[in-house]
Short mmCIF file of C-alpha atoms in Angstrom, two decimals:
data_model
loop_
_atom_site.label_atom_id
_atom_site.label_comp_id
_atom_site.label_asym_id
_atom_site.label_seq_id
_atom_site.Cartn_x
_atom_site.Cartn_y
_atom_site.Cartn_z
CA MET A 240 99.73 134.44 119.62
CA ALA A 241 100.14 130.90 118.56
CA GLU A 242 100.05 130.40 114.73
CA CYS A 243 97.35 128.34 113.44
CA VAL A 244 98.41 125.45 111.23
CA ASN A 245 95.92 124.03 108.54
CA ASP A 246 95.99 120.27 108.15
CA SER A 247 95.69 120.74 104.42
CA ASP A 248 98.68 122.88 104.47
CA THR A 249 100.65 120.43 106.55
CA GLU A 250 99.82 117.66 103.99
CA ARG A 251 101.32 119.74 101.14
CA ARG A 252 104.68 120.14 102.97
CA ILE A 253 107.64 117.90 102.67
CA SER A 254 108.81 115.90 105.98
CA TYR A 255 111.31 113.09 106.69
CA GLY A 256 110.08 109.79 105.56
CA ASP A 257 108.01 110.91 102.65
CA TYR A 258 108.17 109.54 99.14
CA ILE A 259 108.63 112.26 96.57
CA VAL A 260 109.10 112.43 92.87
CA LEU A 261 111.92 114.72 91.48
CA LYS A 262 111.43 116.18 88.09
CA ARG A 263 114.10 117.67 85.93
CA GLY A 264 112.96 118.47 82.53
CA ASP A 265 111.15 115.40 81.22
CA VAL A 266 112.95 112.94 83.61
CA PHE A 267 111.42 111.79 86.87
CA LYS A 268 112.82 109.73 89.72
CA SER A 269 111.19 108.46 93.02
CA VAL A 270 113.07 108.73 96.28
CA GLN A 271 112.40 108.62 100.07
CA ILE A 272 113.60 111.60 102.09
CA GLU A 273 116.14 110.52 104.75
CA GLN A 274 118.35 112.66 106.73
CA LYS A 275 121.74 113.14 105.02
CA LYS A 276 121.12 110.70 102.29
CA LYS A 277 122.92 111.47 98.98
CA VAL A 278 120.74 111.39 96.01
CA ILE A 279 122.06 110.88 92.35
CA PHE A 280 119.78 112.23 89.78
CA GLU A 281 120.69 112.89 86.21
CA LYS A 282 124.52 112.64 86.93
CA GLN A 283 124.30 115.08 89.86
CA TRP A 284 124.37 114.29 93.66
CA PHE A 285 122.79 116.32 96.51
CA PHE A 286 121.09 116.17 99.72
CA LEU A 287 117.33 116.61 100.38
CA ASP A 288 117.42 117.91 104.03
CA LYS A 289 116.85 121.48 103.06
CA ALA A 290 113.53 120.50 101.18
CA VAL A 291 111.94 119.43 104.47
CA GLY A 292 109.26 121.86 105.47
CA GLN A 293 108.91 123.38 101.94
CA LEU A 294 105.66 122.85 99.96
CA TYR A 295 105.31 120.38 97.16
CA GLY A 296 105.97 121.72 93.72
CA THR A 297 108.80 123.93 94.97
CA ILE A 298 111.88 124.46 92.49
CA PHE A 299 115.24 124.05 93.93
CA GLU A 300 118.76 124.72 92.57
CA ILE A 301 121.72 122.58 93.29
CA GLU A 302 124.57 124.27 94.78
CA ALA A 303 128.25 123.33 95.19
CA GLY A 304 128.53 120.64 98.02
CA GLY A 305 125.21 119.04 97.02
CA SER A 306 122.87 121.39 98.91
CA LEU A 307 119.68 122.63 97.72
CA LYS A 308 118.66 126.47 97.34
CA LEU A 309 115.33 127.86 96.74
CA LYS A 310 115.08 129.00 93.15
CA ALA A 311 114.37 132.80 92.91
CA ALA A 312 111.35 133.76 91.07
CA LYS A 313 111.96 134.80 87.65
CA ARG A 314 112.02 138.53 86.79
CA THR A 315 111.12 140.56 83.76
CA GLY A 316 114.05 140.96 81.44
CA ASP A 317 116.08 137.99 82.99
CA SER A 318 115.39 135.61 80.18
CA VAL A 319 118.54 134.35 78.59
CA GLY A 320 119.42 135.69 75.22
CA ASN A 321 116.73 138.34 75.51
CA ASP A 322 118.80 140.85 73.57
CA ASP A 323 120.20 138.41 70.88
CA SER A 324 116.73 136.82 70.24
CA LYS A 325 115.77 140.26 68.61
CA GLU A 326 118.01 139.52 65.72
CA ALA A 327 116.80 136.49 64.09
CA GLY A 328 117.03 135.25 60.44
CA GLN A 329 114.29 134.54 58.09
CA ASP A 330 115.10 130.82 57.49
CA ASN A 331 117.82 128.22 58.57
CA ARG A 332 118.62 127.08 54.80
CA HIS A 333 122.01 128.57 55.06
CA ILE A 334 123.07 127.24 58.23
CA VAL A 335 125.33 124.14 58.11
CA ASP A 336 125.95 121.95 61.09
CA ASP A 337 129.58 121.16 60.58
CA GLY A 338 130.53 121.35 64.52
CA ARG A 339 132.63 124.54 64.08
CA SER A 340 129.89 127.24 64.94
CA GLN A 341 130.58 126.92 68.67
CA LYS A 342 133.85 128.63 69.86
CA LEU A 343 133.72 127.26 73.51
CA THR A 344 135.24 123.81 73.77
CA ARG A 345 134.26 121.08 76.55
CA ASP A 346 137.31 122.23 78.50
CA ASP A 347 136.40 125.81 78.26
CA ILE A 348 132.98 125.03 79.83
CA GLU A 349 134.45 122.85 82.53
CA ILE A 350 136.67 125.99 83.48
CA LEU A 351 133.70 128.10 83.65
CA LYS A 352 131.86 125.49 85.95
CA GLU A 353 134.96 125.52 88.27
CA GLN A 354 134.86 129.26 88.41
CA GLY A 355 131.38 129.12 90.00
CA LEU A 356 129.31 130.21 87.05
CA LYS A 357 125.63 129.01 87.07
CA GLY A 358 123.77 127.26 84.50
CA GLN A 359 122.08 130.46 83.07
CA GLU A 360 125.44 132.33 82.85
CA ILE A 361 126.99 129.27 81.02
CA VAL A 362 124.01 129.21 78.64
CA GLN A 363 124.58 132.99 77.97
CA GLN A 364 128.27 132.23 77.20
CA LEU A 365 127.33 129.71 74.78
CA ILE A 366 124.96 132.04 72.98
CA ASP A 367 127.71 134.72 72.82
CA ASN A 368 130.19 132.44 71.34
CA SER A 369 127.86 130.81 68.72
CA THR A 370 128.54 132.07 65.15
CA THR A 371 125.16 130.99 63.71
CA PHE A 372 122.78 131.98 66.64
CA LYS A 373 121.80 135.22 65.22
CA ASP A 374 121.17 133.62 61.81
CA LYS A 375 118.58 131.25 63.19
CA THR A 376 114.93 131.91 63.18
CA GLU A 377 113.27 133.08 66.36
CA PHE A 378 111.72 129.53 66.78
CA ALA A 379 115.16 127.85 66.34
CA GLN A 380 116.63 130.38 68.89
CA GLU A 381 114.05 129.33 71.58
CA LYS A 382 114.66 125.67 70.73
CA TYR A 383 118.38 126.17 71.32
CA ILE A 384 118.13 127.99 74.58
CA LYS A 385 115.65 125.53 75.77
CA LYS A 386 118.05 122.60 74.99
CA LYS A 387 121.12 124.17 76.64
CA LYS A 388 119.02 125.03 79.71
CA ARG A 389 118.08 121.55 80.05
CA LYS A 390 121.77 120.35 79.82
CA TYR A 391 123.47 122.99 82.14
CA GLU A 392 120.76 124.42 84.49
CA SER A 393 120.76 122.29 87.74
CA ASN A 394 117.19 122.96 88.76
CA ILE A 395 114.87 120.10 90.14
CA THR A 396 111.18 120.20 91.11
CA VAL A 397 109.74 118.26 93.93
CA LEU A 398 106.53 116.81 93.53
CA LYS A 399 103.93 114.77 95.54
CA PRO A 400 103.77 111.18 94.05
CA SER A 401 100.75 110.43 91.81
CA THR A 402 99.65 107.83 89.37
CA ARG A 403 100.44 109.90 86.30
CA LEU A 404 104.00 110.85 87.53
CA LEU A 405 104.92 107.35 88.59
CA ALA A 406 103.56 105.81 85.40
CA MET A 407 105.49 108.34 83.39
CA MET A 408 108.73 107.67 85.40
CA TYR A 409 108.47 103.86 85.10
CA HIS A 410 107.60 104.30 81.18
CA GLY A 411 110.44 106.48 80.63
CA ARG A 412 113.17 104.84 82.82
CA GLU A 413 112.36 101.15 83.06
CA PRO A 414 109.39 100.30 80.87
CA GLY A 415 110.18 96.45 80.96
CA LYS A 416 109.29 96.30 84.72
CA ILE A 417 105.87 97.49 84.08
CA CYS A 418 105.20 95.35 80.68
CA HIS A 419 105.52 98.60 78.74
CA LEU A 420 102.27 99.85 80.29
CA ARG A 421 101.87 103.40 79.21
CA TYR A 422 100.04 106.15 81.33
CA ASP A 423 97.10 106.44 78.92
CA THR A 424 96.53 102.83 78.85
CA LEU A 425 96.67 102.82 82.66
CA ALA A 426 94.09 105.47 82.76
CA GLN A 427 91.75 103.54 80.54
CA MET A 428 92.13 100.48 82.73
CA LEU A 429 91.13 102.38 85.96
CA THR A 430 87.95 103.78 83.86
CA LEU A 431 86.94 100.56 82.32
CA GLY A 432 87.36 98.62 85.67
CA ASN A 433 85.13 101.32 87.41
CA ILE A 434 87.55 101.82 90.36
CA HIS A 435 86.00 103.91 92.90
CA ALA A 436 85.91 104.24 96.53
CA GLY A 437 84.05 101.59 98.75
CA SER A 438 84.41 98.79 96.26
CA LYS A 439 85.99 95.40 96.42
CA ILE A 440 88.58 94.94 93.57
CA ILE A 441 90.64 92.12 92.76
CA VAL A 442 94.21 92.96 91.12
CA PHE A 443 96.53 90.46 89.38
CA GLU A 444 99.46 92.29 88.24
CA THR A 445 103.32 91.79 87.61
CA CYS A 446 104.11 95.47 86.92
CA ALA A 447 106.22 96.20 90.04
CA GLY A 448 103.03 97.28 92.03
CA LEU A 449 102.08 100.27 89.82
CA VAL A 450 98.68 99.08 88.88
CA LEU A 451 98.09 98.05 92.49
CA GLY A 452 98.97 101.60 93.75
CA SER A 453 96.87 103.21 91.04
CA VAL A 454 93.90 101.20 92.26
CA MET A 455 94.59 102.07 95.90
CA GLU A 456 95.01 105.69 95.08
CA ARG A 457 91.71 105.94 93.04
CA MET A 458 89.83 104.11 95.91
CA GLY A 459 91.26 106.62 98.45
CA GLY A 460 91.51 104.24 101.37
CA TYR A 461 87.89 103.04 101.39
CA GLY A 462 86.84 99.54 100.40
CA SER A 463 89.23 96.60 100.00
CA VAL A 464 91.69 95.36 97.44
CA ILE A 465 92.65 91.65 97.03
CA GLN A 466 96.08 91.16 95.48
CA MET A 467 96.57 87.94 93.75
CA TYR A 468 100.27 87.23 93.27
CA PRO A 469 102.16 84.35 91.63
CA GLY A 470 105.47 82.94 93.22
CA GLY A 471 106.50 83.16 96.74
CA GLY A 472 105.26 86.78 97.59
CA PRO A 473 103.60 89.88 96.19
CA THR A 474 105.80 92.69 94.64
CA ARG A 475 104.98 96.15 95.83
CA ALA A 476 107.82 98.55 94.94
CA GLY A 477 105.61 100.75 92.88
CA MET A 478 102.77 100.79 95.39
CA GLU A 479 105.31 101.92 98.20
CA SER A 480 106.61 104.74 96.01
CA PHE A 481 103.00 106.41 96.51
CA GLY A 482 103.64 106.82 100.31
CA PHE A 483 100.23 106.02 101.33
CA PRO A 484 99.23 106.39 104.99
CA SER A 485 98.76 103.51 107.30
CA HIS A 486 94.92 103.20 106.79
CA PHE A 487 95.46 102.58 103.29
CA HIS A 488 97.33 99.45 103.84
CA GLU A 489 94.74 98.16 106.19
CA THR A 490 92.41 97.80 103.15
CA LEU A 491 95.01 95.73 101.27
CA HIS A 492 94.75 91.88 101.21
CA GLU A 493 96.96 89.25 99.66
CA PHE A 494 96.19 85.62 98.37
CA PRO A 495 98.58 83.43 96.42
CA MET A 496 97.42 82.21 92.94
CA CYS A 497 98.58 78.60 93.88
CA LYS A 498 95.74 78.36 96.20
CA VAL A 499 92.94 79.49 94.09
CA ASN A 500 91.74 76.02 92.90
CA ALA A 501 91.74 74.72 96.52
CA LEU A 502 89.62 77.77 97.52
CA LEU A 503 87.30 77.33 94.63
CA ALA A 504 86.97 73.66 95.64
CA GLY A 505 86.44 74.34 99.30
CA THR A 506 89.41 72.23 100.29
CA LEU A 507 91.50 75.14 101.60
CA GLU A 508 92.36 74.63 105.33
CA LEU A 509 92.94 78.05 106.74
CA SER A 510 94.39 76.56 110.00
CA GLU A 511 96.91 74.26 108.27
CA LYS A 512 97.78 76.18 105.03
CA TYR A 513 101.18 77.53 106.19
CA GLU A 514 101.97 74.54 108.36
CA ASP A 515 102.01 72.35 105.35
CA SER A 516 104.13 74.77 103.34
CA GLN A 517 106.52 75.22 106.01
CA ALA A 518 106.90 71.42 106.46
CA ASN A 519 107.60 70.87 102.82
CA GLY A 520 109.97 73.81 102.50
CA ASN A 521 111.88 73.73 105.91
CA GLY A 522 111.72 70.02 106.56
CA GLN A 523 115.38 69.63 105.43
CA SER A 524 116.55 72.49 107.66
CA ASP A 525 114.67 71.14 110.68
CA SER A 526 116.18 67.73 110.26
CA SER A 527 119.67 69.24 109.82
CA GLN A 528 118.94 71.34 113.10
CA GLU A 529 118.09 68.15 114.94
CA THR A 530 121.32 66.49 113.72
CA SER A 531 123.37 69.37 114.76
CA HIS A 532 121.82 69.23 118.20
CA VAL A 533 122.56 65.54 118.62
CA LEU A 534 126.07 65.78 117.34
CA GLU A 535 126.68 68.65 119.91
CA LYS A 536 125.11 66.69 122.77
CA TYR A 537 127.51 63.64 122.07
CA SER A 538 130.53 65.53 121.01
CA GLU A 539 130.62 67.72 124.10
CA PRO A 540 132.88 66.57 127.03
CA GLN A 541 131.28 65.89 130.16
CA SER A 542 132.90 68.78 132.00
CA MET A 543 132.71 72.35 130.37
CA ASP A 544 134.26 75.73 131.11
CA PRO A 545 131.98 78.35 132.56
CA GLU A 546 132.63 80.47 129.41
CA GLU A 547 131.81 77.75 127.10
CA GLU A 548 128.57 77.10 129.22
CA THR A 549 127.66 80.80 129.12
CA ARG A 550 128.26 80.66 125.11
CA ARG A 551 126.04 77.56 124.88
CA ALA A 552 123.30 79.15 126.71
CA GLU A 553 123.43 82.36 124.69
CA ARG A 554 123.21 80.28 121.44
CA GLU A 555 120.15 78.45 122.92
CA ARG A 556 118.69 81.70 123.78
CA LEU A 557 119.21 82.94 120.37
CA ARG A 558 117.70 79.85 118.79
CA GLU A 559 114.70 80.05 120.72
CA GLN A 560 114.30 83.74 120.22
CA LYS A 561 114.43 82.96 116.30
CA ALA A 562 112.05 80.25 116.59
CA GLN A 563 109.57 82.53 118.55
CA GLU A 564 110.09 85.26 115.77
CA LYS A 565 109.32 82.65 113.02
CA LYS A 566 106.17 81.54 114.86
CA VAL A 567 104.94 85.04 115.15
CA LYS A 568 105.63 85.77 111.47
CA MET A 569 103.89 82.55 110.51
CA GLU A 570 100.96 83.50 112.48
CA GLU A 571 100.76 86.87 110.92
CA LYS A 572 100.73 85.14 107.52
CA ARG A 573 98.15 82.83 108.59
CA LYS A 574 95.79 85.60 109.58
CA LYS A 575 96.51 87.74 106.28
CA LEU A 576 95.64 84.66 104.22
CA ALA A 577 92.53 83.95 106.36
CA SER A 578 91.28 87.53 105.82
CA ALA A 579 92.03 87.23 102.11
CA ALA A 580 90.20 84.02 101.76
CA ALA A 581 87.23 85.43 103.77
CA GLN A 582 87.11 88.28 101.19
CA LEU A 583 87.18 85.94 98.18
CA GLU A 584 84.73 83.26 99.42
CA GLY A 585 81.72 85.50 99.06
CA ARG A 586 82.46 85.70 95.31
CA ASN A 587 81.00 89.19 95.13
CA ALA A 588 83.88 91.33 94.04
CA ASP A 589 82.96 94.53 92.37
CA GLY A 590 85.80 94.30 89.63
CA LEU A 591 88.81 92.57 88.18
CA VAL A 592 92.01 94.15 86.97
CA ILE A 593 94.69 92.00 85.32
CA ALA A 594 97.93 93.27 83.88
CA SER A 595 100.63 90.62 83.74
CA ARG A 596 103.41 89.32 81.42
CA LEU A 597 101.99 85.84 82.15
CA HIS A 598 99.24 84.43 79.81
CA PRO A 599 96.06 86.02 80.94
CA CYS A 600 93.60 83.37 79.68
CA PRO A 601 93.82 80.76 82.70
CA VAL A 602 94.14 83.75 85.27
CA LEU A 603 91.01 85.39 83.68
CA LEU A 604 88.89 82.29 83.70
CA GLY A 605 89.83 81.30 87.20
CA LEU A 606 89.33 84.86 88.74
CA LEU A 607 86.14 85.66 87.18
CA LYS A 608 84.39 83.03 89.49
CA PHE A 609 85.07 85.50 92.37
CA VAL A 610 83.63 88.50 90.57
CA ALA A 611 79.69 89.26 91.22
CA PRO A 612 77.38 89.54 88.21
CA SER A 613 77.06 92.81 86.36
CA ARG A 614 80.60 93.93 87.36
CA PRO A 615 83.27 95.10 84.75
CA PHE A 616 86.69 93.32 84.28
CA VAL A 617 89.74 94.49 82.37
CA VAL A 618 92.86 92.74 81.09
CA TYR A 619 95.95 94.40 79.88
CA SER A 620 98.67 92.59 77.64
CA GLN A 621 101.47 94.03 75.66
CA TYR A 622 100.58 91.63 72.70
CA ILE A 623 97.28 90.99 71.19
CA GLU A 624 97.52 87.23 70.62
CA PRO A 625 96.82 86.29 74.26
CA LEU A 626 93.92 88.64 74.55
CA ILE A 627 92.24 87.13 71.13
CA GLU A 628 92.41 83.74 72.75
CA SER A 629 90.92 85.07 76.07
CA TYR A 630 88.17 86.80 74.06
CA THR A 631 87.25 83.47 72.13
CA LYS A 632 87.17 81.35 75.50
CA LEU A 633 84.88 83.98 76.91
CA ARG A 634 82.59 83.84 73.97
CA GLU A 635 82.52 79.98 74.18
CA GLN A 636 81.81 79.46 77.68
CA GLY A 637 79.54 82.43 78.35
CA GLY A 638 79.39 84.51 81.65
CA ALA A 639 80.40 87.66 79.91
CA ILE A 640 78.80 90.47 77.63
CA SER A 641 79.99 93.53 76.11
CA LEU A 642 83.44 92.00 75.20
CA ARG A 643 85.74 94.62 73.66
CA LEU A 644 89.35 94.37 72.48
CA THR A 645 90.86 97.51 71.97
CA ASP A 646 94.27 99.12 71.10
CA SER A 647 95.58 102.09 72.88
CA TRP A 648 97.18 104.76 70.69
CA LEU A 649 98.64 108.15 71.89
CA ARG A 650 100.27 111.07 69.96
CA HIS A 651 101.57 114.25 71.30
CA TYR A 652 101.13 117.56 69.52
CA GLN A 653 103.20 120.68 69.87
CA VAL A 654 100.67 123.45 70.17
CA LEU A 655 102.59 126.93 69.71
CA PRO A 656 101.90 129.97 67.65
CA ASN A 657 102.33 129.40 63.90
CA ARG A 658 103.95 125.87 64.64
CA THR A 659 101.52 123.45 65.75
CA HIS A 660 102.19 119.83 64.45
CA PRO A 661 102.55 116.39 65.61
CA VAL A 662 105.59 115.38 67.58
CA LEU A 663 107.84 113.33 65.30
CA LEU A 664 109.06 111.11 68.03
CA MET A 665 106.30 109.00 69.56
CA SER A 666 105.60 105.68 71.38
CA GLY A 667 105.06 102.78 69.05
CA GLY A 668 102.23 101.14 70.99
CA GLY A 669 100.46 101.15 74.32
CA GLY A 670 99.48 97.67 74.52
CA TYR A 671 95.96 96.03 74.31
CA LEU A 672 92.97 95.85 76.62
CA LEU A 673 90.20 93.38 76.83
CA SER A 674 87.16 94.66 78.83
CA GLY A 675 83.69 93.28 79.41
CA MET A 676 80.73 92.76 82.01
CA THR A 677 80.02 89.63 83.98
CA VAL A 678 76.76 88.01 84.01
CA ALA A 679 75.09 85.31 85.85
CA ALA A 680 75.76 82.11 83.90
CA GLY A 681 72.61 80.25 85.16
CA THR A 682 70.25 82.85 83.49
CA ALA A 683 71.80 82.39 80.10
CA LYS A 684 71.79 78.52 80.51
CA SER A 685 68.06 78.43 81.29
CA GLY A 686 67.09 80.56 78.33
CA ASN A 687 68.96 78.08 76.21
CA GLN A 688 67.14 75.15 77.53
CA GLN A 689 63.69 76.83 77.00
CA LYS A 690 64.73 77.51 73.42
CA SER A 691 65.91 73.62 72.84
CA GLU A 692 62.51 72.49 74.53
CA GLU A 693 60.33 74.32 71.88
CA PRO A 694 59.00 71.92 69.20
CA PRO A 695 60.38 72.57 65.81
CA ALA A 696 58.19 74.23 63.11
CA LYS A 697 55.97 71.91 61.07
CA ARG A 698 57.07 71.67 57.50
CA LEU A 699 54.08 72.22 54.98
CA LYS A 700 53.51 70.19 51.98
CA LEU A 701 53.40 71.79 48.55
CA ASN A 702 49.73 70.81 48.04
CA GLU A 703 48.84 72.36 51.46
CA ILE A 704 50.57 75.83 50.42
CA ASN A 705 48.67 76.27 47.23
CA PRO A 706 45.72 73.94 46.90
CA SER A 707 44.06 76.17 44.04
CA CYS A 708 47.05 75.33 41.76
CA ASP A 709 46.40 71.61 42.17
CA SER A 710 42.68 71.93 41.45
CA SER A 711 43.12 73.98 38.31
CA THR A 712 45.63 71.43 36.80
#
């Protein structure tokens, strides 16, 4: 009897080519599964081939030789230091951290590893050879065991990529690449921007594609996303780490910021946009190719060997093939730019999201013209001064209401029995957000004109206000 395979169960299983997130303790790393590909994570190397076919969320143990083994379920009574933890001190005031409480040295631990002892066994050896472990309080003992497990136990968890995991990974490993955008601030951006399926969102970001991928994940493959990018091309490393299916990419469009003014003025020629850029950028290379052709033509002797003629024909064929491939790529770029321009020309976008290390004021004022009235927009900046300038400009020129400039602040709390308190080590700042709602500028202007056309109030003379006083005097 054939086994019935559920589609949802298939999506939860790992396969080759998938992007995954590896977790060990509080550290994350995003990789793509490939056959016999060595992965280095937290100073350990291993292969992910044995993870294929398993469910997401499975815990693996790294064995010798880099192979993965399924982590066995923890049984009752297998906890490290279970017997020793019964003997605990009242407080830690008499414990002195002089570095002599541990009898095992680094060389001894390396010898234990060479003998094949696992991480749990090494942690137990550290507990047995510690002279101050029994004098510590129960809380301190649990903290010590947890710290040693994180260092010596080689367990990793394979997780499915998500906005939360990737934001925590980038913020923990390379915060500069995402402009120090914290995961709670990113969540506020998605909420304030009203990102949902079926909407048309304009995204301008220089956060390695993390904000773009978060918007696409929230939309679920329905609607359209227009990525505005500076420079020569868009950056999508963070977006690719999500591992979206193909139909997600069909909703993504791209448009360069250098052509926004031409699109607003109506002077953008969709049929000639890439021909002009290629003529300016590759004119020198084309002239050099023509010069080389002329030199080859006049430098060649009249009679050539058959081998030389064959090599020349091969060079000509390769040159024509490269020219054809270049023409096909230019045509694809032209179609992509034409589709993105068609999305923007309606000026009916449902939202605008900006997160960039560039100054947001000119970008915000230019892209707001593509957003329909009564639609939200949100701007992120690591510093507050650029957002204050943007706030002032919007108040002066109008076209936006409900402007709010907020500061993201997050603090972790340790919630445990009899020891709940804020965590001492915390993030200093999560950046600043400027949010608001667009309105039709014509409506506000007509209201001001009506007020200006009203005649001024008539000033009354003193004798008209109180004529009885004049008569009495």
